[in-house]
JSON list of C-alpha atoms in Angstrom, two decimals:
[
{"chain": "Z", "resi": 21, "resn": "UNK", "atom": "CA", "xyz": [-28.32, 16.84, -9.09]},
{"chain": "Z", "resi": 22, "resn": "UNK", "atom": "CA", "xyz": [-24.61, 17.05, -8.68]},
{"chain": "Z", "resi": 23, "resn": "UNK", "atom": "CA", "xyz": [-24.54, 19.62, -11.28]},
{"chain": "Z", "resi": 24, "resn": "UNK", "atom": "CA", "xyz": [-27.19, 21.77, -9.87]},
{"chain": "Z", "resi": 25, "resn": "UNK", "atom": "CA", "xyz": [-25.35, 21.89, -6.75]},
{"chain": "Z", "resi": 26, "resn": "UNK", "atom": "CA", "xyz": [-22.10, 22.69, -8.66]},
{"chain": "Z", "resi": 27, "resn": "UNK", "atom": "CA", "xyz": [-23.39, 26.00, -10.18]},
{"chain": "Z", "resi": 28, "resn": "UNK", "atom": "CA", "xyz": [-25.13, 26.75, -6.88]},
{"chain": "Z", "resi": 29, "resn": "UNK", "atom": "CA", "xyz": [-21.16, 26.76, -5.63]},
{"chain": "Z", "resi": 30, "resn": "UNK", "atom": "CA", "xyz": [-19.70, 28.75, -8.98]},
{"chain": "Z", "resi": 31, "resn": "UNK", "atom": "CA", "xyz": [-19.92, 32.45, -6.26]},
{"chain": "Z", "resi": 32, "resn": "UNK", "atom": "CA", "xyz": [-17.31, 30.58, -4.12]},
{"chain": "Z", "resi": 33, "resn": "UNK", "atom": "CA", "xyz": [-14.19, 32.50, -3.81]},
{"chain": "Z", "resi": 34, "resn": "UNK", "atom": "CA", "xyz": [-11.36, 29.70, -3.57]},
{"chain": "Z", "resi": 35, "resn": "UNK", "atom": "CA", "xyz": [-7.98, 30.79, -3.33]},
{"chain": "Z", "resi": 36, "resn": "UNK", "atom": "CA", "xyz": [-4.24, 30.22, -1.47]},
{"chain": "Z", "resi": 37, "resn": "UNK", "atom": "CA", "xyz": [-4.64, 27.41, 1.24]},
{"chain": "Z", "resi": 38, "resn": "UNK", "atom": "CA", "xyz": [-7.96, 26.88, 0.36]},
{"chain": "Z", "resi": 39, "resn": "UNK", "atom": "CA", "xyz": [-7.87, 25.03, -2.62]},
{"chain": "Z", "resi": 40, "resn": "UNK", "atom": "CA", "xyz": [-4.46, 23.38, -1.69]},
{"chain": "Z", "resi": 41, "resn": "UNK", "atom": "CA", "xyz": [-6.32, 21.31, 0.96]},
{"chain": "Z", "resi": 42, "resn": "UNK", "atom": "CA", "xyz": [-9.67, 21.53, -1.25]},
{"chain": "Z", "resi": 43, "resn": "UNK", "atom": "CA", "xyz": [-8.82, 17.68, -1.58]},
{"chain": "Z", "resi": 44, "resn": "UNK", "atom": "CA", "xyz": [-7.48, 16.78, 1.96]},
{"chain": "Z", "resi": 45, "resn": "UNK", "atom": "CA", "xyz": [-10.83, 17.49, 3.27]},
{"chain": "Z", "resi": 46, "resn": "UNK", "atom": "CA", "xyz": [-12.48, 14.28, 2.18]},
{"chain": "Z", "resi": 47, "resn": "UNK", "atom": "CA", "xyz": [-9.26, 12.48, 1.95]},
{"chain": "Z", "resi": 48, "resn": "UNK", "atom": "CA", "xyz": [-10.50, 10.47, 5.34]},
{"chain": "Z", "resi": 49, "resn": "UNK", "atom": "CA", "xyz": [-7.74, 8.12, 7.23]},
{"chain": "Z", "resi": 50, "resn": "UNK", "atom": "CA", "xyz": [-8.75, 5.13, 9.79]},
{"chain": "Z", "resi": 51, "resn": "UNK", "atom": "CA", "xyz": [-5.92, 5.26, 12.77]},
{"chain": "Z", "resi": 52, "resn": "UNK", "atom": "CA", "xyz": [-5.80, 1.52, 14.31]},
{"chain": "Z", "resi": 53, "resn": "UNK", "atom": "CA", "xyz": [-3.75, 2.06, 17.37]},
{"chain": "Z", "resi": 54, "resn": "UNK", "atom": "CA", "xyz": [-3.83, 1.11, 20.54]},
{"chain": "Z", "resi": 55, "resn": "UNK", "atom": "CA", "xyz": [-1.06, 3.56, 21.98]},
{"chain": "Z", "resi": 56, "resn": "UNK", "atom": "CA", "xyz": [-3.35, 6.59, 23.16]},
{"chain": "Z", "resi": 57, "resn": "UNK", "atom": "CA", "xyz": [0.10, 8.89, 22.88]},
{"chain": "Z", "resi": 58, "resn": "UNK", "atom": "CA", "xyz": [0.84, 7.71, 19.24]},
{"chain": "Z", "resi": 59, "resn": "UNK", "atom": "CA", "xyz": [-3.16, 7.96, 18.39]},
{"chain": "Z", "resi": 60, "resn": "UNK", "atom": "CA", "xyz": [-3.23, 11.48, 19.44]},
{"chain": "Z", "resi": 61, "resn": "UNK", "atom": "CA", "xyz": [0.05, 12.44, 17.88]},
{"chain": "Z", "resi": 62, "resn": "UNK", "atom": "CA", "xyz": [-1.23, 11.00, 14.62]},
{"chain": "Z", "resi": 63, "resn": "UNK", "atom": "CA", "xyz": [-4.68, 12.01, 14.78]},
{"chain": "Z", "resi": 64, "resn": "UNK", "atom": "CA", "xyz": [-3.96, 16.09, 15.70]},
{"chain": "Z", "resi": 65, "resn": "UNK", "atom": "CA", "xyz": [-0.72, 16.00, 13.14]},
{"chain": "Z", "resi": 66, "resn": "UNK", "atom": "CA", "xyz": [-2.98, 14.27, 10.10]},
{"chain": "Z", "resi": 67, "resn": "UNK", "atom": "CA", "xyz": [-5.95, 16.94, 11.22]},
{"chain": "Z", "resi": 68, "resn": "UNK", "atom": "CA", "xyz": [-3.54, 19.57, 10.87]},
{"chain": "Z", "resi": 69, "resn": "UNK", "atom": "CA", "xyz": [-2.70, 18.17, 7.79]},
{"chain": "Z", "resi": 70, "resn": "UNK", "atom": "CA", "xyz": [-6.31, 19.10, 6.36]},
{"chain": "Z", "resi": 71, "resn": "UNK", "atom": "CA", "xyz": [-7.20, 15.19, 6.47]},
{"chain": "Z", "resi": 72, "resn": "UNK", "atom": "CA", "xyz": [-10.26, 13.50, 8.45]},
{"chain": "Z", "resi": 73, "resn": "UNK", "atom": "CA", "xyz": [-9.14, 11.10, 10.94]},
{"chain": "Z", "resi": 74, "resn": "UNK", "atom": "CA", "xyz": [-11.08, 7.92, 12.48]},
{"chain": "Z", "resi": 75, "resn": "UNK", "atom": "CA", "xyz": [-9.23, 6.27, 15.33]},
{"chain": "Z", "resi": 76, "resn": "UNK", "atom": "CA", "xyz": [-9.80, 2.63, 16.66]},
{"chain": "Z", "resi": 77, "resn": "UNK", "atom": "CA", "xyz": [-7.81, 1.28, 19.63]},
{"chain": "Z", "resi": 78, "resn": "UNK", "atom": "CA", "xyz": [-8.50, -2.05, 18.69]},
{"chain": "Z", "resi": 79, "resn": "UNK", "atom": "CA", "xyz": [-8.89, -4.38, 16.33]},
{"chain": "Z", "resi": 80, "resn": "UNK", "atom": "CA", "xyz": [-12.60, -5.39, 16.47]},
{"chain": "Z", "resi": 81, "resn": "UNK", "atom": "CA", "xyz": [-13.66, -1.97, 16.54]},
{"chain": "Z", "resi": 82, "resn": "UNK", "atom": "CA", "xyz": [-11.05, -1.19, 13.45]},
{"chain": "Z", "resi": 83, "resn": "UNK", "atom": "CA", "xyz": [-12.62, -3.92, 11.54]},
{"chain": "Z", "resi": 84, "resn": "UNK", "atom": "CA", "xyz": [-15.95, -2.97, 12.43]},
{"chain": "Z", "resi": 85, "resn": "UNK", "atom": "CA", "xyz": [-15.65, 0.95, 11.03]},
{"chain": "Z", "resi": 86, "resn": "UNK", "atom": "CA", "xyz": [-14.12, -0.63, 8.01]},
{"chain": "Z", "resi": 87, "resn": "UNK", "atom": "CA", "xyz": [-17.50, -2.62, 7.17]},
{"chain": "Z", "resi": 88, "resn": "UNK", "atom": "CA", "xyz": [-19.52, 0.73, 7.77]},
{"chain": "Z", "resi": 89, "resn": "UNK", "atom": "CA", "xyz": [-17.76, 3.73, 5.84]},
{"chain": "Z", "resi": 90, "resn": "UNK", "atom": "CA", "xyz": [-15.16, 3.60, 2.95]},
{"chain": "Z", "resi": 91, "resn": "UNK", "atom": "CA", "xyz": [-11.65, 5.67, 4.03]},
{"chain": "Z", "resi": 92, "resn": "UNK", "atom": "CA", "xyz": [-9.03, 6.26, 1.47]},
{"chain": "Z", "resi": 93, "resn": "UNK", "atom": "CA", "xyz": [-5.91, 4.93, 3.88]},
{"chain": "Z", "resi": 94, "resn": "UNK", "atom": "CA", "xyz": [-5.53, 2.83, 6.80]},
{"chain": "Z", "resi": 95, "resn": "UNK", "atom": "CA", "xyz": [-2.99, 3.28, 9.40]},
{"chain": "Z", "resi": 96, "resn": "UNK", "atom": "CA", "xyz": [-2.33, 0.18, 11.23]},
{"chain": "Z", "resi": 97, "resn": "UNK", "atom": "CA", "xyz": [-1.03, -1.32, 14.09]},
{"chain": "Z", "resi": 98, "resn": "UNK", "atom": "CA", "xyz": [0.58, -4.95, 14.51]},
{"chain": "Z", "resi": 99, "resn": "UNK", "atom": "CA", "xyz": [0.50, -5.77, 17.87]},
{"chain": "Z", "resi": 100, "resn": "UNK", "atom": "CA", "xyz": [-3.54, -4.84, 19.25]},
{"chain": "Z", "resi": 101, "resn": "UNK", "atom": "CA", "xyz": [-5.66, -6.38, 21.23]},
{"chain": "Z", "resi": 102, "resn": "UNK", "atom": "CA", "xyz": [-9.04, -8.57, 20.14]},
{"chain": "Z", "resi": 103, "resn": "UNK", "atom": "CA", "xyz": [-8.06, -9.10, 16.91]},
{"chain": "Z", "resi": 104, "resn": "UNK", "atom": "CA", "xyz": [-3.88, -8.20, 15.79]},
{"chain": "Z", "resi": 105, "resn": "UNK", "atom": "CA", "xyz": [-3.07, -5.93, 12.81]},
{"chain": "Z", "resi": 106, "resn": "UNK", "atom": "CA", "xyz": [-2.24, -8.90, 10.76]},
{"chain": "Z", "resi": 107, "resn": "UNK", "atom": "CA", "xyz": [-5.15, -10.41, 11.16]},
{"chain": "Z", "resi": 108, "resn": "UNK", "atom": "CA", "xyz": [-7.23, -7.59, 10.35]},
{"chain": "Z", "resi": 109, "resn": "UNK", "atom": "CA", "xyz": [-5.20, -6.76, 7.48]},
{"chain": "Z", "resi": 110, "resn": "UNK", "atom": "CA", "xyz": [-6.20, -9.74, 6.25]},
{"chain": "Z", "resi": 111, "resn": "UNK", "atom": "CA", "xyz": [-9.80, -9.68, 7.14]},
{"chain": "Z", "resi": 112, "resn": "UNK", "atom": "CA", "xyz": [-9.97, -6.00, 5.29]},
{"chain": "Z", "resi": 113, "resn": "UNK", "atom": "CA", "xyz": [-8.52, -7.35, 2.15]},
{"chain": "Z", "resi": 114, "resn": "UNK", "atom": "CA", "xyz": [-11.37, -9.95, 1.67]},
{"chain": "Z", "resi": 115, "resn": "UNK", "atom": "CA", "xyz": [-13.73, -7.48, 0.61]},
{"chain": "Z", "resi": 116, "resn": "UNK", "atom": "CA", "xyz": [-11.42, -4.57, -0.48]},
{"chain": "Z", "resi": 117, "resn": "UNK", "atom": "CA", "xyz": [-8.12, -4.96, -2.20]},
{"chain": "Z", "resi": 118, "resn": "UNK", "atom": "CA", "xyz": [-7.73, -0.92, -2.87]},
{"chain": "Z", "resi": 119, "resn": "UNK", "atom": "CA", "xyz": [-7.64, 1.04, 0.13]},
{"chain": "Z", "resi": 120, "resn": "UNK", "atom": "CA", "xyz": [-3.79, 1.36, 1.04]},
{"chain": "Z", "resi": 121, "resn": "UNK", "atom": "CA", "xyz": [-3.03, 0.24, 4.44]},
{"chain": "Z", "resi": 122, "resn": "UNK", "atom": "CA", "xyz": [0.15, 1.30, 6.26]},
{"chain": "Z", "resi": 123, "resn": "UNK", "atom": "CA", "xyz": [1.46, -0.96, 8.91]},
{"chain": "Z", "resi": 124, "resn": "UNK", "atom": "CA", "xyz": [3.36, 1.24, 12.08]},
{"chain": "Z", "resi": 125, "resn": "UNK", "atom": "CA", "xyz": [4.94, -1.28, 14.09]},
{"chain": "Z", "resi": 126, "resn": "UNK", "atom": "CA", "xyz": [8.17, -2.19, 15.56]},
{"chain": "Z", "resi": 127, "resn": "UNK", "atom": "CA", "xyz": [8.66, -5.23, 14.17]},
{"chain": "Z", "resi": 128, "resn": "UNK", "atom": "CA", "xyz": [11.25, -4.58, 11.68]},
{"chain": "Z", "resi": 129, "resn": "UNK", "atom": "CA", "xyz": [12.77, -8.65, 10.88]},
{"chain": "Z", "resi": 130, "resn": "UNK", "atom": "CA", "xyz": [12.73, -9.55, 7.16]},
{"chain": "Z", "resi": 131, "resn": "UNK", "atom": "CA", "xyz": [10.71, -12.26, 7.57]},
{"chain": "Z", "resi": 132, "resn": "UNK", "atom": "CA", "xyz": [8.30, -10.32, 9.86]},
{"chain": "Z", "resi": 133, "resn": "UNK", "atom": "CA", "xyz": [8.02, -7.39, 6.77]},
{"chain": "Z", "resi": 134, "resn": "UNK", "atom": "CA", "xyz": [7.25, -10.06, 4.28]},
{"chain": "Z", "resi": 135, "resn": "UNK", "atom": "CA", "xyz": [4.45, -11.37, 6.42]},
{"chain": "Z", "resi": 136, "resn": "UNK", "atom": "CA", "xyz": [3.36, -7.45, 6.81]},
{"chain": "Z", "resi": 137, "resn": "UNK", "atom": "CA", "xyz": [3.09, -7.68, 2.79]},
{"chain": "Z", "resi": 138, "resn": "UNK", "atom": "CA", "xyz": [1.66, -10.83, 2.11]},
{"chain": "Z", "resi": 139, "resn": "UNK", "atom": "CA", "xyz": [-1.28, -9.98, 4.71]},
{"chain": "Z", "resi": 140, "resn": "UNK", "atom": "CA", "xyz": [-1.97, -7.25, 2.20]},
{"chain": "Z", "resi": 141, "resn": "UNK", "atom": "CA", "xyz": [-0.36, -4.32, 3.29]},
{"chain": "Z", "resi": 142, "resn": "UNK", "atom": "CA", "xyz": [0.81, -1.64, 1.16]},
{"chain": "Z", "resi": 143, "resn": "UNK", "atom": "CA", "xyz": [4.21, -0.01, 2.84]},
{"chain": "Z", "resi": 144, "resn": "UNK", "atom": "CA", "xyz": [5.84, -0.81, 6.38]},
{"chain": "Z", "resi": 145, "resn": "UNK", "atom": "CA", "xyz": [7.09, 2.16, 8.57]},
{"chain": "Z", "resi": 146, "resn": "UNK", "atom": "CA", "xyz": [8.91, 1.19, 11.91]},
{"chain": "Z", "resi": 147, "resn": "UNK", "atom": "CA", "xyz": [8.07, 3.00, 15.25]},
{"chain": "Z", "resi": 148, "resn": "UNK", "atom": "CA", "xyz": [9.63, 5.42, 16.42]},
{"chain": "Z", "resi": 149, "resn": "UNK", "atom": "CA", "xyz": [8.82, 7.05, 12.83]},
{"chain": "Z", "resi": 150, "resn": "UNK", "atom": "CA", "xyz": [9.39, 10.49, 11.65]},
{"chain": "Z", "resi": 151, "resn": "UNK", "atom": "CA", "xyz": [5.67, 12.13, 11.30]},
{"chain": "Z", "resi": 152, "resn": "UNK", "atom": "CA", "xyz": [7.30, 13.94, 8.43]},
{"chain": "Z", "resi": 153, "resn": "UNK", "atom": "CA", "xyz": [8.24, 10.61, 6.34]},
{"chain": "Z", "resi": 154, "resn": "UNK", "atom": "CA", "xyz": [4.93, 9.72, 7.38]},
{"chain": "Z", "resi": 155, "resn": "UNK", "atom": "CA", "xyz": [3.01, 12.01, 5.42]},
{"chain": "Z", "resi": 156, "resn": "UNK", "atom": "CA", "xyz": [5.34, 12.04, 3.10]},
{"chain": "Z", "resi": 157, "resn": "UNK", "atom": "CA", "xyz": [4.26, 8.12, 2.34]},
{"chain": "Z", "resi": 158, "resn": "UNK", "atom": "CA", "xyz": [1.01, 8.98, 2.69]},
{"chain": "Z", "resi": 159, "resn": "UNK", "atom": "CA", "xyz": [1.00, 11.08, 0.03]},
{"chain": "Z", "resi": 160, "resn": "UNK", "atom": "CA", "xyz": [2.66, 8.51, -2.14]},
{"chain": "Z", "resi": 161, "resn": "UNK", "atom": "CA", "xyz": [-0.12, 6.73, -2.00]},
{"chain": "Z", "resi": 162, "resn": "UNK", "atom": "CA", "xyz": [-2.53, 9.17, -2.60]},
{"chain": "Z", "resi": 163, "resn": "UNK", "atom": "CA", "xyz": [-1.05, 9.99, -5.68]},
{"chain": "Z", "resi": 164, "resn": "UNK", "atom": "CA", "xyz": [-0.34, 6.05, -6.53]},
{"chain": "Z", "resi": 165, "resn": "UNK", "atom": "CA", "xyz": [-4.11, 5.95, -6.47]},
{"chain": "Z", "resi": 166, "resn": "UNK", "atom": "CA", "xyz": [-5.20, 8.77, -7.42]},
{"chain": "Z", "resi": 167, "resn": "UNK", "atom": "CA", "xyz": [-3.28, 7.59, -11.08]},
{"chain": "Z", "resi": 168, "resn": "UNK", "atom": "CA", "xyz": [-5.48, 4.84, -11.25]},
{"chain": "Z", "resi": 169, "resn": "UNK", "atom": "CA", "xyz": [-8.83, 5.95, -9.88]},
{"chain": "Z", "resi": 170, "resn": "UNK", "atom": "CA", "xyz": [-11.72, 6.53, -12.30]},
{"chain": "Z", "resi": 171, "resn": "UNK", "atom": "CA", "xyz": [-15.20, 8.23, -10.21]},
{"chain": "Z", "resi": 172, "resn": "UNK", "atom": "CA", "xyz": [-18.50, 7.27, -11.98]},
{"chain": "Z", "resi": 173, "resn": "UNK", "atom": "CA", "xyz": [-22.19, 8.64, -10.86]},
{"chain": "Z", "resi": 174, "resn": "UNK", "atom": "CA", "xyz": [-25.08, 7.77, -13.37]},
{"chain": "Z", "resi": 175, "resn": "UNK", "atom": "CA", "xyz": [-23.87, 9.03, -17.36]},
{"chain": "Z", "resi": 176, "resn": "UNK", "atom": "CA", "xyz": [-20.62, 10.76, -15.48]},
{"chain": "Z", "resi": 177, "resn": "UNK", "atom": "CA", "xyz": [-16.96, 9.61, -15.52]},
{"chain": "Z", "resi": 178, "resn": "UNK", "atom": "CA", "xyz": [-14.07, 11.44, -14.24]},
{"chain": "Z", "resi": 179, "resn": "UNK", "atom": "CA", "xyz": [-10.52, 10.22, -14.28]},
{"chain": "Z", "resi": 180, "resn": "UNK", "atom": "CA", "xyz": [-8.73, 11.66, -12.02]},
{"chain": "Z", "resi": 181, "resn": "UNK", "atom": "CA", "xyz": [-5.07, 11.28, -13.39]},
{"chain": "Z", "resi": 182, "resn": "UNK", "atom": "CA", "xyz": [-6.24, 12.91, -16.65]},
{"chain": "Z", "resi": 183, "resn": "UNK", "atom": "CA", "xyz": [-8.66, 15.34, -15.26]},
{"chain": "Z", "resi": 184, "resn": "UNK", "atom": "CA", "xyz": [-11.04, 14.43, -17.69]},
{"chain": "Z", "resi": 185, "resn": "UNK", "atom": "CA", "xyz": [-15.24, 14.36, -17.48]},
{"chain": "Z", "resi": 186, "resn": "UNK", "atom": "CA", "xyz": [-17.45, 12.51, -19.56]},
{"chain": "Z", "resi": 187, "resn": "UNK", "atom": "CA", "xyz": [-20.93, 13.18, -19.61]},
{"chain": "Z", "resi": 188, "resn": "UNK", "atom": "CA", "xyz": [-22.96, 10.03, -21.64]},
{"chain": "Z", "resi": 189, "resn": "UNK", "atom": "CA", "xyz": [-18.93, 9.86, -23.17]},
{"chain": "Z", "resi": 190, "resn": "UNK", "atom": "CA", "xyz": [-19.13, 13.72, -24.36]},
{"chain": "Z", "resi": 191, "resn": "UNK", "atom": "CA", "xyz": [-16.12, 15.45, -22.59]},
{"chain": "Z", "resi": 192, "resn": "UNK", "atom": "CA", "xyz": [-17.32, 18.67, -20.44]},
{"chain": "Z", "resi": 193, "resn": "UNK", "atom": "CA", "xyz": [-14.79, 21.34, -19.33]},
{"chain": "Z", "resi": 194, "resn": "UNK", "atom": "CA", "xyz": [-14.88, 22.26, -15.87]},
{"chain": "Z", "resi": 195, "resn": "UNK", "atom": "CA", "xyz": [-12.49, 24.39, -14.04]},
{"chain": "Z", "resi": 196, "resn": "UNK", "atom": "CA", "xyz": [-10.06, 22.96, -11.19]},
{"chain": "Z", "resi": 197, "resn": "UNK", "atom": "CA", "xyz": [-12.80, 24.85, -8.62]},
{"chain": "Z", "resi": 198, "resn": "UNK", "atom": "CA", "xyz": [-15.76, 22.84, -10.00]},
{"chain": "Z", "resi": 199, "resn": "UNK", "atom": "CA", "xyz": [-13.48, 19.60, -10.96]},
{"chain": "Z", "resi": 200, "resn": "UNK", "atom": "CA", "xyz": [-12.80, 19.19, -6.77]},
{"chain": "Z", "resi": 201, "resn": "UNK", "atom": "CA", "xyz": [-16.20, 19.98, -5.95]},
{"chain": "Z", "resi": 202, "resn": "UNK", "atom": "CA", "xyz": [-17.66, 17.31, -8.50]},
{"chain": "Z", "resi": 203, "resn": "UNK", "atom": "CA", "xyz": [-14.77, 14.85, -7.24]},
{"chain": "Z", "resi": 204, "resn": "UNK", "atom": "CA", "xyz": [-16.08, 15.20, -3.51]},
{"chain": "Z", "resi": 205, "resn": "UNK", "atom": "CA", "xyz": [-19.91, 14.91, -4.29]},
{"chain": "Z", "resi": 206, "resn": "UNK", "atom": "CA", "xyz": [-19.14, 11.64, -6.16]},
{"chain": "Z", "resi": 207, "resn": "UNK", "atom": "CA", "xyz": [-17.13, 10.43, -3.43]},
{"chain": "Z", "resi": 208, "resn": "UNK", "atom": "CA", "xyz": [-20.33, 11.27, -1.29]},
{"chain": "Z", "resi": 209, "resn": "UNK", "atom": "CA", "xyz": [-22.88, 9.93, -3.67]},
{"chain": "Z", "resi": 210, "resn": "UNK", "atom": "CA", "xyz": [-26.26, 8.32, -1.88]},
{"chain": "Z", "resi": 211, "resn": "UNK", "atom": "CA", "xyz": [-25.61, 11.37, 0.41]},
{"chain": "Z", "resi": 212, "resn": "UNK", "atom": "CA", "xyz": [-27.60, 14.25, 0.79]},
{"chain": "Z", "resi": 213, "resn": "UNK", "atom": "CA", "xyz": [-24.64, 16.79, 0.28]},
{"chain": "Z", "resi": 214, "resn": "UNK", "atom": "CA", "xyz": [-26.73, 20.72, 1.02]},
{"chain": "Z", "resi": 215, "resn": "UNK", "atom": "CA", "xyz": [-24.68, 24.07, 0.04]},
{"chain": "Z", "resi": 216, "resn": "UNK", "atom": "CA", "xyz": [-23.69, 24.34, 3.37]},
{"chain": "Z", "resi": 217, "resn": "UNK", "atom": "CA", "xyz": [-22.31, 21.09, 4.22]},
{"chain": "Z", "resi": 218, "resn": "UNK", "atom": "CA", "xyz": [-20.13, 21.09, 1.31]},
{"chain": "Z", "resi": 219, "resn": "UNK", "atom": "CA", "xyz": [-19.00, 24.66, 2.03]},
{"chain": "Z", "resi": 220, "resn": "UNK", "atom": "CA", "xyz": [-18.13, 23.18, 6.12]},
{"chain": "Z", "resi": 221, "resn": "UNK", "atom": "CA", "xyz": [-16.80, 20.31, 4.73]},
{"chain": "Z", "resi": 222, "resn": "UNK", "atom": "CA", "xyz": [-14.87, 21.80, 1.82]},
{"chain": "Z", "resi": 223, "resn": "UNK", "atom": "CA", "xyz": [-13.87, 24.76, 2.90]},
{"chain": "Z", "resi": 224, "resn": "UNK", "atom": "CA", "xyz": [-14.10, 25.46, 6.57]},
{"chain": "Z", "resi": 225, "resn": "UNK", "atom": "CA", "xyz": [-11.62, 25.86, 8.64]}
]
């Protein structure tokens, strides 16, 4: 199926910005904030980006969208109400040990950074932050995982790092178009993923 939909694609014309954010697209970030100012700042500044954003403003609700869709980083409060970043941290890590998580917070004591850590959290960036090193970490982590992330669906492996498919362990060549495309309808597998939801999703504005 995947492959059918693939050569539907192949009259695509990708080029310039397009396939630069190609991957942004379904790279999909989970804001938990409960600072409407900083949650807009983040959310229009990541969108502009080329990423999907999610935002909770608390802590039940960000545990709650965790349990019900898979994002590839977490932005993260400390201090938020119902249930605090540290505690959901935690709670998140029970079940998935991969997604980064990013704490913003202004607690910035050596002791209070190691507890950041230990909860389970990948990097620590004290407000106020500069957007710009921001992204610049979240990229870091992108391509920390992406070095380490193999995609499977049925006979079909791709490693990402390598840029390699395997097809019942026989290698197929694919070019970077159709490589990006196959990497987002994996992510999307169990999905019903038509022409023109992949061309919105992919490539729309």
């Amino acid at each position: 199926m995947s492959f059918n939909v693939l050569r539907n694609l192949k009259f695509l014309s990708l080029t310039g910005p397009k396939v630069k954010n190609l991957i942004k697209k379904h790279m999909h970030i989970l804001i938990v904030e409960d600072e409407l100012g900083i949650v807009q700042f983040l959310q229009q500044g990541l969108q502009e980006e080329g990423y999907k954003v999610t935002t909770a403003n608390d802590g039940s609700k960000g545990f709650e969208l965790t349990q019900e869709q898979k994002f590839d980083l977490i932005l993260l409060d400390w201090m938020l109400p119902k249930i605090n970043g540290l505690d959901l941290c935690k709670a998140i890590r029970i079940k998935d040990q991969i997604t980064p998580i990013i704490f913003l917070t202004a607690k910035d004591t050596v002791q209070e950074t190691i507890e950041g850590l230990k909860a389970g959290a990948n990097d620590y960036i004290k407000k106020p932050f500069s957007f710009e090193e921001l992204v610049e970490r979240i990229k870091v982590h992108f391509r920390n995982r992406k070095g380490t992330e193999v995609l499977s669906l049925g006979t079909i492996k791709m490693d990402l790092s390598k840029h390699i498919v395997l097809k019942s362990d026989e290698e197929i060549a694919l070019t970077q178009r159709e490589f990006e495309l196959l990497t987002y309808l994996i992510k999307n597998k169990g999905k019903v993923c038509t022409r023109n939801q992949i061309f919105e999703r992919c490539l729309g504005n």
